[in-house]
Amino acid sequence: MSPGQPLQLTVLGSGTCELRPDASSPAHLVSCGSTHLLLDLGQGALRRLVQSGIAPAKLTAVLISHHHLDHLADLLPLLFALNYDPAMRTANLTICAHPDLQPVLSALQGAFDHWLVPRHPNVSFTWLAPGDQLTLGPIRLRTAAAAHVNTSLAFRLQTADASLVYLGDTEPTGELARLAHRTDLLLANCAATDQNPKPGHLGPRAAGRLAARARARSLVLCHLYRDVDPETARQAAGRVFDGPVWMASDRQVFTIGRGAVTTSP
């Protein structure tokens, strides 16, 4: 891994399945030099990606945390574009997910026939289980099980100078605290309020406690429903975690490197 390359996180979708003009479904772009990884691709992800200035053909990999629609709906237009959009002819893309995405993908291909069957010579699938590792350019990927559905994965992305952990949807676990140990940035779902918990998700205090247990350096709360008041949630997480806490918003950019995290709207 080359020193001196920060990780850049662009929030493409800070929301949920709710249809909102200001918050698309979960999707996050992580870039390091010419390596571009898409963490989940809920509906609206590809449009937000183009708006961020990164052409979809430049993507190195797509990492899918689990196969709920709000986390992978844009996989269908991506596969369609890989076959029929001339601008995608230069793509060299790996799609990474739990092996149980295979029957889901097969069922979709059965419904849509050849339109979703990848014919692009440089498109491949890599099936990941908890504990697997993979190198994508200068980024080292490690996975862990997330406590949401039995095929959910969390991802740690590590370079020589920076680290980021994306939990996807999950409840807190010791395994996730270990995955996020001393990470520079913990990207955690905050789909619930402390007063109204949602099974398989985190509220702000639970996310803050997990960040504190992991000794993470900073915390970003994403996957926000309308009933999660951003400032109330930020303050609640901050009462149990003493590092910086940010509430994600679409198109927000974080730069991570050498133990420091900075952000711009």
PDB file of C-alpha atoms in Angstrom:
ATOM      1  CA  MET A   1       0.000   0.000   0.000  1.00  0.00           C
ATOM      2  CA  SER A   2       1.330   3.430  -0.951  1.00  0.00           C
ATOM      3  CA  PRO A   3       1.694   5.922   1.895  1.00  0.00           C
ATOM      4  CA  GLY A   4       0.183   9.364   1.653  1.00  0.00           C
ATOM      5  CA  GLN A   5      -3.129   8.373   0.079  1.00  0.00           C
ATOM      6  CA  PRO A   6      -6.157   9.400   2.142  1.00  0.00           C
ATOM      7  CA  LEU A   7      -9.513   7.707   1.952  1.00  0.00           C
ATOM      8  CA  GLN A   8     -12.329   9.927   0.746  1.00  0.00           C
ATOM      9  CA  LEU A   9     -15.890   9.021   1.741  1.00  0.00           C
ATOM     10  CA  THR A  10     -18.744  10.592  -0.214  1.00  0.00           C
ATOM     11  CA  VAL A  11     -22.215   9.985   1.196  1.00  0.00           C
ATOM     12  CA  LEU A  12     -24.414   9.265  -1.810  1.00  0.00           C
ATOM     13  CA  GLY A  13     -27.439   8.167   0.193  1.00  0.00           C
ATOM     14  CA  SER A  14     -27.978   8.942   3.879  1.00  0.00           C
ATOM     15  CA  GLY A  15     -31.602   7.834   3.999  1.00  0.00           C
ATOM     16  CA  THR A  16     -33.749   4.711   3.965  1.00  0.00           C
ATOM     17  CA  CYS A  17     -36.577   3.226   1.920  1.00  0.00           C
ATOM     18  CA  GLU A  18     -38.500   6.482   2.491  1.00  0.00           C
ATOM     19  CA  LEU A  19     -38.902   8.441  -0.743  1.00  0.00           C
ATOM     20  CA  ARG A  20     -37.383  11.829   0.029  1.00  0.00           C
ATOM     21  CA  PRO A  21     -35.841  14.546  -2.149  1.00  0.00           C
ATOM     22  CA  ASP A  22     -33.007  15.192   0.307  1.00  0.00           C
ATOM     23  CA  ALA A  23     -31.977  11.679   1.364  1.00  0.00           C
ATOM     24  CA  SER A  24     -31.484   8.787  -1.061  1.00  0.00           C
ATOM     25  CA  SER A  25     -31.311   5.149   0.015  1.00  0.00           C
ATOM     26  CA  PRO A  26     -28.041   3.827   1.493  1.00  0.00           C
ATOM     27  CA  ALA A  27     -25.008   4.262  -0.752  1.00  0.00           C
ATOM     28  CA  HIS A  28     -21.483   5.448  -0.022  1.00  0.00           C
ATOM     29  CA  LEU A  29     -18.511   6.039  -2.322  1.00  0.00           C
ATOM     30  CA  VAL A  30     -15.025   5.394  -0.924  1.00  0.00           C
ATOM     31  CA  SER A  31     -12.114   6.560  -3.076  1.00  0.00           C
ATOM     32  CA  CYS A  32      -8.356   6.196  -2.747  1.00  0.00           C
ATOM     33  CA  GLY A  33      -6.506   7.507  -5.764  1.00  0.00           C
ATOM     34  CA  SER A  34      -8.027   5.830  -8.825  1.00  0.00           C
ATOM     35  CA  THR A  35      -9.699   3.089  -6.753  1.00  0.00           C
ATOM     36  CA  HIS A  36     -13.419   3.710  -6.238  1.00  0.00           C
ATOM     37  CA  LEU A  37     -15.605   1.435  -4.110  1.00  0.00           C
ATOM     38  CA  LEU A  38     -19.371   1.690  -3.794  1.00  0.00           C
ATOM     39  CA  LEU A  39     -20.715   0.536  -0.422  1.00  0.00           C
ATOM     40  CA  ASP A  40     -24.314  -0.507  -1.116  1.00  0.00           C
ATOM     41  CA  LEU A  41     -26.389   0.916  -3.951  1.00  0.00           C
ATOM     42  CA  GLY A  42     -29.943   1.627  -2.918  1.00  0.00           C
ATOM     43  CA  GLN A  43     -32.300   3.427  -5.257  1.00  0.00           C
ATOM     44  CA  GLY A  44     -30.803   6.710  -6.435  1.00  0.00           C
ATOM     45  CA  ALA A  45     -27.194   5.620  -5.889  1.00  0.00           C
ATOM     46  CA  LEU A  46     -26.094   5.733  -9.523  1.00  0.00           C
ATOM     47  CA  ARG A  47     -27.556   9.183 -10.128  1.00  0.00           C
ATOM     48  CA  ARG A  48     -25.855  10.481  -6.975  1.00  0.00           C
ATOM     49  CA  LEU A  49     -22.614   8.807  -8.135  1.00  0.00           C
ATOM     50  CA  VAL A  50     -22.696  10.654 -11.456  1.00  0.00           C
ATOM     51  CA  GLN A  51     -23.501  13.885  -9.626  1.00  0.00           C
ATOM     52  CA  SER A  52     -20.394  13.348  -7.469  1.00  0.00           C
ATOM     53  CA  GLY A  53     -18.218  13.482 -10.586  1.00  0.00           C
ATOM     54  CA  ILE A  54     -17.306   9.780 -10.753  1.00  0.00           C
ATOM     55  CA  ALA A  55     -18.425   7.941 -13.893  1.00  0.00           C
ATOM     56  CA  PRO A  56     -19.887   4.487 -13.111  1.00  0.00           C
ATOM     57  CA  ALA A  57     -17.355   2.971 -15.537  1.00  0.00           C
ATOM     58  CA  LYS A  58     -14.611   4.086 -13.124  1.00  0.00           C
ATOM     59  CA  LEU A  59     -15.917   1.958 -10.248  1.00  0.00           C
ATOM     60  CA  THR A  60     -13.472  -0.693  -9.045  1.00  0.00           C
ATOM     61  CA  ALA A  61     -15.941  -2.665  -6.932  1.00  0.00           C
ATOM     62  CA  VAL A  62     -19.424  -2.662  -5.464  1.00  0.00           C
ATOM     63  CA  LEU A  63     -19.735  -4.060  -1.924  1.00  0.00           C
ATOM     64  CA  ILE A  64     -23.253  -5.138  -0.941  1.00  0.00           C
ATOM     65  CA  SER A  65     -23.917  -5.458   2.792  1.00  0.00           C
ATOM     66  CA  HIS A  66     -27.162  -7.442   2.412  1.00  0.00           C
ATOM     67  CA  HIS A  67     -29.922  -8.020  -0.094  1.00  0.00           C
ATOM     68  CA  HIS A  68     -32.696  -5.736   1.145  1.00  0.00           C
ATOM     69  CA  LEU A  69     -34.042  -3.492  -1.599  1.00  0.00           C
ATOM     70  CA  ASP A  70     -33.001  -0.206  -0.020  1.00  0.00           C
ATOM     71  CA  HIS A  71     -29.379  -1.431  -0.149  1.00  0.00           C
ATOM     72  CA  LEU A  72     -29.197  -2.950  -3.646  1.00  0.00           C
ATOM     73  CA  ALA A  73     -32.049  -1.653  -5.826  1.00  0.00           C
ATOM     74  CA  ASP A  74     -29.639   0.116  -8.211  1.00  0.00           C
ATOM     75  CA  LEU A  75     -27.852  -3.175  -8.920  1.00  0.00           C
ATOM     76  CA  LEU A  76     -30.496  -3.792 -11.602  1.00  0.00           C
ATOM     77  CA  PRO A  77     -29.848  -0.599 -13.622  1.00  0.00           C
ATOM     78  CA  LEU A  78     -26.108  -1.114 -13.129  1.00  0.00           C
ATOM     79  CA  LEU A  79     -26.207  -4.601 -14.662  1.00  0.00           C
ATOM     80  CA  PHE A  80     -28.469  -3.317 -17.444  1.00  0.00           C
ATOM     81  CA  ALA A  81     -26.083  -0.430 -18.188  1.00  0.00           C
ATOM     82  CA  LEU A  82     -23.053  -2.735 -18.220  1.00  0.00           C
ATOM     83  CA  ASN A  83     -24.666  -4.610 -21.102  1.00  0.00           C
ATOM     84  CA  TYR A  84     -26.122  -1.733 -23.098  1.00  0.00           C
ATOM     85  CA  ASP A  85     -24.549   1.635 -22.187  1.00  0.00           C
ATOM     86  CA  PRO A  86     -21.582   2.343 -24.538  1.00  0.00           C
ATOM     87  CA  ALA A  87     -19.997   4.478 -21.804  1.00  0.00           C
ATOM     88  CA  MET A  88     -19.615   1.319 -19.679  1.00  0.00           C
ATOM     89  CA  ARG A  89     -17.431  -0.519 -22.210  1.00  0.00           C
ATOM     90  CA  THR A  90     -14.278   0.440 -20.310  1.00  0.00           C
ATOM     91  CA  ALA A  91     -15.604  -0.821 -16.952  1.00  0.00           C
ATOM     92  CA  ASN A  92     -13.517  -3.286 -14.938  1.00  0.00           C
ATOM     93  CA  LEU A  93     -15.804  -4.078 -12.037  1.00  0.00           C
ATOM     94  CA  THR A  94     -16.005  -6.595  -9.196  1.00  0.00           C
ATOM     95  CA  ILE A  95     -19.322  -7.054  -7.388  1.00  0.00           C
ATOM     96  CA  CYS A  96     -18.781  -8.374  -3.855  1.00  0.00           C
ATOM     97  CA  ALA A  97     -21.527  -9.838  -1.679  1.00  0.00           C
ATOM     98  CA  HIS A  98     -22.484 -12.769   0.508  1.00  0.00           C
ATOM     99  CA  PRO A  99     -22.965 -16.015  -1.491  1.00  0.00           C
ATOM    100  CA  ASP A 100     -26.687 -15.931  -0.697  1.00  0.00           C
ATOM    101  CA  LEU A 101     -27.042 -13.069  -3.167  1.00  0.00           C
ATOM    102  CA  GLN A 102     -26.601 -15.686  -5.897  1.00  0.00           C
ATOM    103  CA  PRO A 103     -30.173 -17.104  -5.735  1.00  0.00           C
ATOM    104  CA  VAL A 104     -31.578 -13.565  -5.515  1.00  0.00           C
ATOM    105  CA  LEU A 105     -29.639 -12.563  -8.608  1.00  0.00           C
ATOM    106  CA  SER A 106     -30.660 -15.764 -10.407  1.00  0.00           C
ATOM    107  CA  ALA A 107     -34.326 -15.049  -9.648  1.00  0.00           C
ATOM    108  CA  LEU A 108     -33.997 -11.505 -10.996  1.00  0.00           C
ATOM    109  CA  GLN A 109     -32.283 -12.794 -14.120  1.00  0.00           C
ATOM    110  CA  GLY A 110     -35.109 -15.307 -14.502  1.00  0.00           C
ATOM    111  CA  ALA A 111     -37.622 -12.469 -14.378  1.00  0.00           C
ATOM    112  CA  PHE A 112     -35.730 -10.069 -16.666  1.00  0.00           C
ATOM    113  CA  ASP A 113     -34.054 -12.681 -18.871  1.00  0.00           C
ATOM    114  CA  HIS A 114     -30.845 -11.707 -20.713  1.00  0.00           C
ATOM    115  CA  TRP A 115     -31.151  -8.014 -19.843  1.00  0.00           C
ATOM    116  CA  LEU A 116     -29.512  -8.638 -16.445  1.00  0.00           C
ATOM    117  CA  VAL A 117     -27.086 -11.429 -17.360  1.00  0.00           C
ATOM    118  CA  PRO A 118     -23.624  -9.803 -17.430  1.00  0.00           C
ATOM    119  CA  ARG A 119     -21.935 -10.157 -20.795  1.00  0.00           C
ATOM    120  CA  HIS A 120     -19.196  -7.627 -20.107  1.00  0.00           C
ATOM    121  CA  PRO A 121     -15.817  -9.427 -20.149  1.00  0.00           C
ATOM    122  CA  ASN A 122     -14.456  -7.408 -17.205  1.00  0.00           C
ATOM    123  CA  VAL A 123     -17.331  -7.840 -14.755  1.00  0.00           C
ATOM    124  CA  SER A 124     -16.994 -10.494 -12.070  1.00  0.00           C
ATOM    125  CA  PHE A 125     -18.617 -11.558  -8.803  1.00  0.00           C
ATOM    126  CA  THR A 126     -16.680 -12.267  -5.608  1.00  0.00           C
ATOM    127  CA  TRP A 127     -18.601 -14.052  -2.861  1.00  0.00           C
ATOM    128  CA  LEU A 128     -17.586 -13.099   0.668  1.00  0.00           C
ATOM    129  CA  ALA A 129     -18.210 -14.726   4.030  1.00  0.00           C
ATOM    130  CA  PRO A 130     -17.527 -13.242   7.480  1.00  0.00           C
ATOM    131  CA  GLY A 131     -13.791 -13.093   8.134  1.00  0.00           C
ATOM    132  CA  ASP A 132     -12.803 -12.985   4.458  1.00  0.00           C
ATOM    133  CA  GLN A 133     -10.164 -10.551   3.188  1.00  0.00           C
ATOM    134  CA  LEU A 134      -9.653  -9.015  -0.230  1.00  0.00           C
ATOM    135  CA  THR A 135      -7.285  -6.446  -1.739  1.00  0.00           C
ATOM    136  CA  LEU A 136      -8.777  -3.799  -4.023  1.00  0.00           C
ATOM    137  CA  GLY A 137      -6.047  -1.494  -5.293  1.00  0.00           C
ATOM    138  CA  PRO A 138      -4.443   0.169  -2.246  1.00  0.00           C
ATOM    139  CA  ILE A 139      -7.413  -0.799  -0.038  1.00  0.00           C
ATOM    140  CA  ARG A 140      -7.437  -3.911   2.107  1.00  0.00           C
ATOM    141  CA  LEU A 141     -10.955  -5.227   2.798  1.00  0.00           C
ATOM    142  CA  ARG A 142     -11.979  -7.371   5.770  1.00  0.00           C
ATOM    143  CA  THR A 143     -15.498  -8.598   6.523  1.00  0.00           C
ATOM    144  CA  ALA A 144     -17.470  -9.535   9.627  1.00  0.00           C
ATOM    145  CA  ALA A 145     -20.998 -10.758  10.262  1.00  0.00           C
ATOM    146  CA  ALA A 146     -23.565  -8.047  10.962  1.00  0.00           C
ATOM    147  CA  ALA A 147     -26.592  -8.724  13.178  1.00  0.00           C
ATOM    148  CA  HIS A 148     -29.450  -7.908  10.805  1.00  0.00           C
ATOM    149  CA  VAL A 149     -30.242 -10.875   8.568  1.00  0.00           C
ATOM    150  CA  ASN A 150     -28.188 -14.061   8.543  1.00  0.00           C
ATOM    151  CA  THR A 151     -26.291 -12.999   5.398  1.00  0.00           C
ATOM    152  CA  SER A 152     -25.459  -9.429   6.463  1.00  0.00           C
ATOM    153  CA  LEU A 153     -21.861  -8.272   6.213  1.00  0.00           C
ATOM    154  CA  ALA A 154     -19.923  -5.346   7.664  1.00  0.00           C
ATOM    155  CA  PHE A 155     -16.764  -4.078   5.950  1.00  0.00           C
ATOM    156  CA  ARG A 156     -13.454  -2.640   7.158  1.00  0.00           C
ATOM    157  CA  LEU A 157     -11.491  -0.698   4.541  1.00  0.00           C
ATOM    158  CA  GLN A 158      -7.840  -0.102   5.416  1.00  0.00           C
ATOM    159  CA  THR A 159      -4.924   1.638   3.723  1.00  0.00           C
ATOM    160  CA  ALA A 160      -1.469   2.439   5.036  1.00  0.00           C
ATOM    161  CA  ASP A 161      -2.761   5.757   6.386  1.00  0.00           C
ATOM    162  CA  ALA A 162      -6.493   5.430   6.994  1.00  0.00           C
ATOM    163  CA  SER A 163      -9.333   3.128   7.953  1.00  0.00           C
ATOM    164  CA  LEU A 164     -13.102   3.152   7.667  1.00  0.00           C
ATOM    165  CA  VAL A 165     -15.671   0.636   8.903  1.00  0.00           C
ATOM    166  CA  TYR A 166     -19.126   0.404   7.333  1.00  0.00           C
ATOM    167  CA  LEU A 167     -21.620  -1.578   9.400  1.00  0.00           C
ATOM    168  CA  GLY A 168     -24.598  -1.665   7.057  1.00  0.00           C
ATOM    169  CA  ASP A 169     -27.731  -2.553   9.028  1.00  0.00           C
ATOM    170  CA  THR A 170     -27.003  -4.220  12.341  1.00  0.00           C
ATOM    171  CA  GLU A 171     -27.411  -4.357  16.060  1.00  0.00           C
ATOM    172  CA  PRO A 172     -24.243  -3.959  18.180  1.00  0.00           C
ATOM    173  CA  THR A 173     -22.019  -7.028  18.653  1.00  0.00           C
ATOM    174  CA  GLY A 174     -18.595  -7.771  20.033  1.00  0.00           C
ATOM    175  CA  GLU A 175     -17.467  -8.969  16.608  1.00  0.00           C
ATOM    176  CA  LEU A 176     -18.295  -5.588  15.112  1.00  0.00           C
ATOM    177  CA  ALA A 177     -16.484  -3.784  17.930  1.00  0.00           C
ATOM    178  CA  ARG A 178     -13.402  -5.848  17.098  1.00  0.00           C
ATOM    179  CA  LEU A 179     -13.758  -5.120  13.365  1.00  0.00           C
ATOM    180  CA  ALA A 180     -13.950  -1.397  14.149  1.00  0.00           C
ATOM    181  CA  HIS A 181     -11.100  -1.378  16.699  1.00  0.00           C
ATOM    182  CA  ARG A 182      -9.353   1.999  16.506  1.00  0.00           C
ATOM    183  CA  THR A 183     -10.820   2.751  13.084  1.00  0.00           C
ATOM    184  CA  ASP A 184     -10.519   6.367  11.995  1.00  0.00           C
ATOM    185  CA  LEU A 185     -14.176   6.549  10.994  1.00  0.00           C
ATOM    186  CA  LEU A 186     -17.092   4.310  11.969  1.00  0.00           C
ATOM    187  CA  LEU A 187     -20.032   4.629   9.566  1.00  0.00           C
ATOM    188  CA  ALA A 188     -23.013   3.309  11.525  1.00  0.00           C
ATOM    189  CA  ASN A 189     -26.709   3.076  10.784  1.00  0.00           C
ATOM    190  CA  CYS A 190     -28.996   5.149  12.998  1.00  0.00           C
ATOM    191  CA  ALA A 191     -32.366   3.992  11.751  1.00  0.00           C
ATOM    192  CA  ALA A 192     -34.025   4.154  15.169  1.00  0.00           C
ATOM    193  CA  THR A 193     -34.509   6.620  17.976  1.00  0.00           C
ATOM    194  CA  ASP A 194     -33.579   5.667  21.506  1.00  0.00           C
ATOM    195  CA  GLN A 195     -37.263   5.837  22.412  1.00  0.00           C
ATOM    196  CA  ASN A 196     -38.425   3.695  19.491  1.00  0.00           C
ATOM    197  CA  PRO A 197     -35.896   0.904  18.775  1.00  0.00           C
ATOM    198  CA  LYS A 198     -35.963  -1.004  15.485  1.00  0.00           C
ATOM    199  CA  PRO A 199     -34.865  -4.675  15.566  1.00  0.00           C
ATOM    200  CA  GLY A 200     -31.741  -5.238  13.486  1.00  0.00           C
ATOM    201  CA  HIS A 201     -30.707  -1.583  13.640  1.00  0.00           C
ATOM    202  CA  LEU A 202     -28.976   0.908  15.905  1.00  0.00           C
ATOM    203  CA  GLY A 203     -30.240   3.942  17.729  1.00  0.00           C
ATOM    204  CA  PRO A 204     -27.929   6.855  18.508  1.00  0.00           C
ATOM    205  CA  ARG A 205     -26.905   5.733  22.005  1.00  0.00           C
ATOM    206  CA  ALA A 206     -26.250   2.161  20.810  1.00  0.00           C
ATOM    207  CA  ALA A 207     -24.134   3.494  17.943  1.00  0.00           C
ATOM    208  CA  GLY A 208     -22.232   5.737  20.330  1.00  0.00           C
ATOM    209  CA  ARG A 209     -21.607   2.889  22.760  1.00  0.00           C
ATOM    210  CA  LEU A 210     -20.342   0.670  19.940  1.00  0.00           C
ATOM    211  CA  ALA A 211     -17.980   3.419  18.764  1.00  0.00           C
ATOM    212  CA  ALA A 212     -16.716   3.857  22.328  1.00  0.00           C
ATOM    213  CA  ARG A 213     -16.261   0.111  22.813  1.00  0.00           C
ATOM    214  CA  ALA A 214     -14.319  -0.070  19.529  1.00  0.00           C
ATOM    215  CA  ARG A 215     -12.246   2.985  20.516  1.00  0.00           C
ATOM    216  CA  ALA A 216     -13.068   4.457  17.115  1.00  0.00           C
ATOM    217  CA  ARG A 217     -11.713   7.930  16.438  1.00  0.00           C
ATOM    218  CA  SER A 218     -14.915   9.351  14.918  1.00  0.00           C
ATOM    219  CA  LEU A 219     -18.518   8.358  14.235  1.00  0.00           C
ATOM    220  CA  VAL A 220     -20.830   9.111  11.319  1.00  0.00           C
ATOM    221  CA  LEU A 221     -24.512   8.234  11.701  1.00  0.00           C
ATOM    222  CA  CYS A 222     -26.353   7.358   8.486  1.00  0.00           C
ATOM    223  CA  HIS A 223     -29.486   5.475   7.285  1.00  0.00           C
ATOM    224  CA  LEU A 224     -31.710   8.089   8.914  1.00  0.00           C
ATOM    225  CA  TYR A 225     -35.500   7.863   8.982  1.00  0.00           C
ATOM    226  CA  ARG A 226     -37.628  11.008   9.164  1.00  0.00           C
ATOM    227  CA  ASP A 227     -38.382  10.458  12.843  1.00  0.00           C
ATOM    228  CA  VAL A 228     -34.668  10.611  13.751  1.00  0.00           C
ATOM    229  CA  ASP A 229     -33.992  14.224  14.658  1.00  0.00           C
ATOM    230  CA  PRO A 230     -30.365  14.832  13.602  1.00  0.00           C
ATOM    231  CA  GLU A 231     -29.300  17.123  16.436  1.00  0.00           C
ATOM    232  CA  THR A 232     -31.021  15.046  19.119  1.00  0.00           C
ATOM    233  CA  ALA A 233     -29.366  11.893  17.760  1.00  0.00           C
ATOM    234  CA  ARG A 234     -25.943  13.545  17.518  1.00  0.00           C
ATOM    235  CA  GLN A 235     -26.130  14.734  21.104  1.00  0.00           C
ATOM    236  CA  ALA A 236     -27.337  11.333  22.349  1.00  0.00           C
ATOM    237  CA  ALA A 237     -24.434   9.511  20.674  1.00  0.00           C
ATOM    238  CA  GLY A 238     -22.023  12.152  21.943  1.00  0.00           C
ATOM    239  CA  ARG A 239     -23.032  11.539  25.536  1.00  0.00           C
ATOM    240  CA  VAL A 240     -21.547   8.019  25.387  1.00  0.00           C
ATOM    241  CA  PHE A 241     -18.782   8.550  22.801  1.00  0.00           C
ATOM    242  CA  ASP A 242     -16.176  11.262  23.258  1.00  0.00           C
ATOM    243  CA  GLY A 243     -14.983  11.511  19.648  1.00  0.00           C
ATOM    244  CA  PRO A 244     -16.488  13.667  16.871  1.00  0.00           C
ATOM    245  CA  VAL A 245     -20.020  12.648  15.847  1.00  0.00           C
ATOM    246  CA  TRP A 246     -21.492  13.677  12.493  1.00  0.00           C
ATOM    247  CA  MET A 247     -24.939  13.120  11.018  1.00  0.00           C
ATOM    248  CA  ALA A 248     -24.596  12.037   7.381  1.00  0.00           C
ATOM    249  CA  SER A 249     -26.245  14.005   4.600  1.00  0.00           C
ATOM    250  CA  ASP A 250     -26.348  13.297   0.879  1.00  0.00           C
ATOM    251  CA  ARG A 251     -23.246  14.557  -0.993  1.00  0.00           C
ATOM    252  CA  GLN A 252     -21.304  15.141   2.224  1.00  0.00           C
ATOM    253  CA  VAL A 253     -17.586  14.372   1.833  1.00  0.00           C
ATOM    254  CA  PHE A 254     -15.189  13.103   4.511  1.00  0.00           C
ATOM    255  CA  THR A 255     -11.412  12.923   4.067  1.00  0.00           C
ATOM    256  CA  ILE A 256      -9.641  10.359   6.267  1.00  0.00           C
ATOM    257  CA  GLY A 257      -5.888  10.123   6.637  1.00  0.00           C
ATOM    258  CA  ARG A 258      -3.072   9.968   9.195  1.00  0.00           C
ATOM    259  CA  GLY A 259      -5.507   9.752  12.107  1.00  0.00           C
ATOM    260  CA  ALA A 260      -7.493  12.842  11.113  1.00  0.00           C
ATOM    261  CA  VAL A 261     -10.995  13.169   9.660  1.00  0.00           C
ATOM    262  CA  THR A 262     -12.268  16.336   8.018  1.00  0.00           C
ATOM    263  CA  THR A 263     -15.597  16.980   6.339  1.00  0.00           C
ATOM    264  CA  SER A 264     -17.251  19.356   3.912  1.00  0.00           C
ATOM    265  CA  PRO A 265     -20.953  19.642   3.044  1.00  0.00           C
TER     266      PRO A 265
END
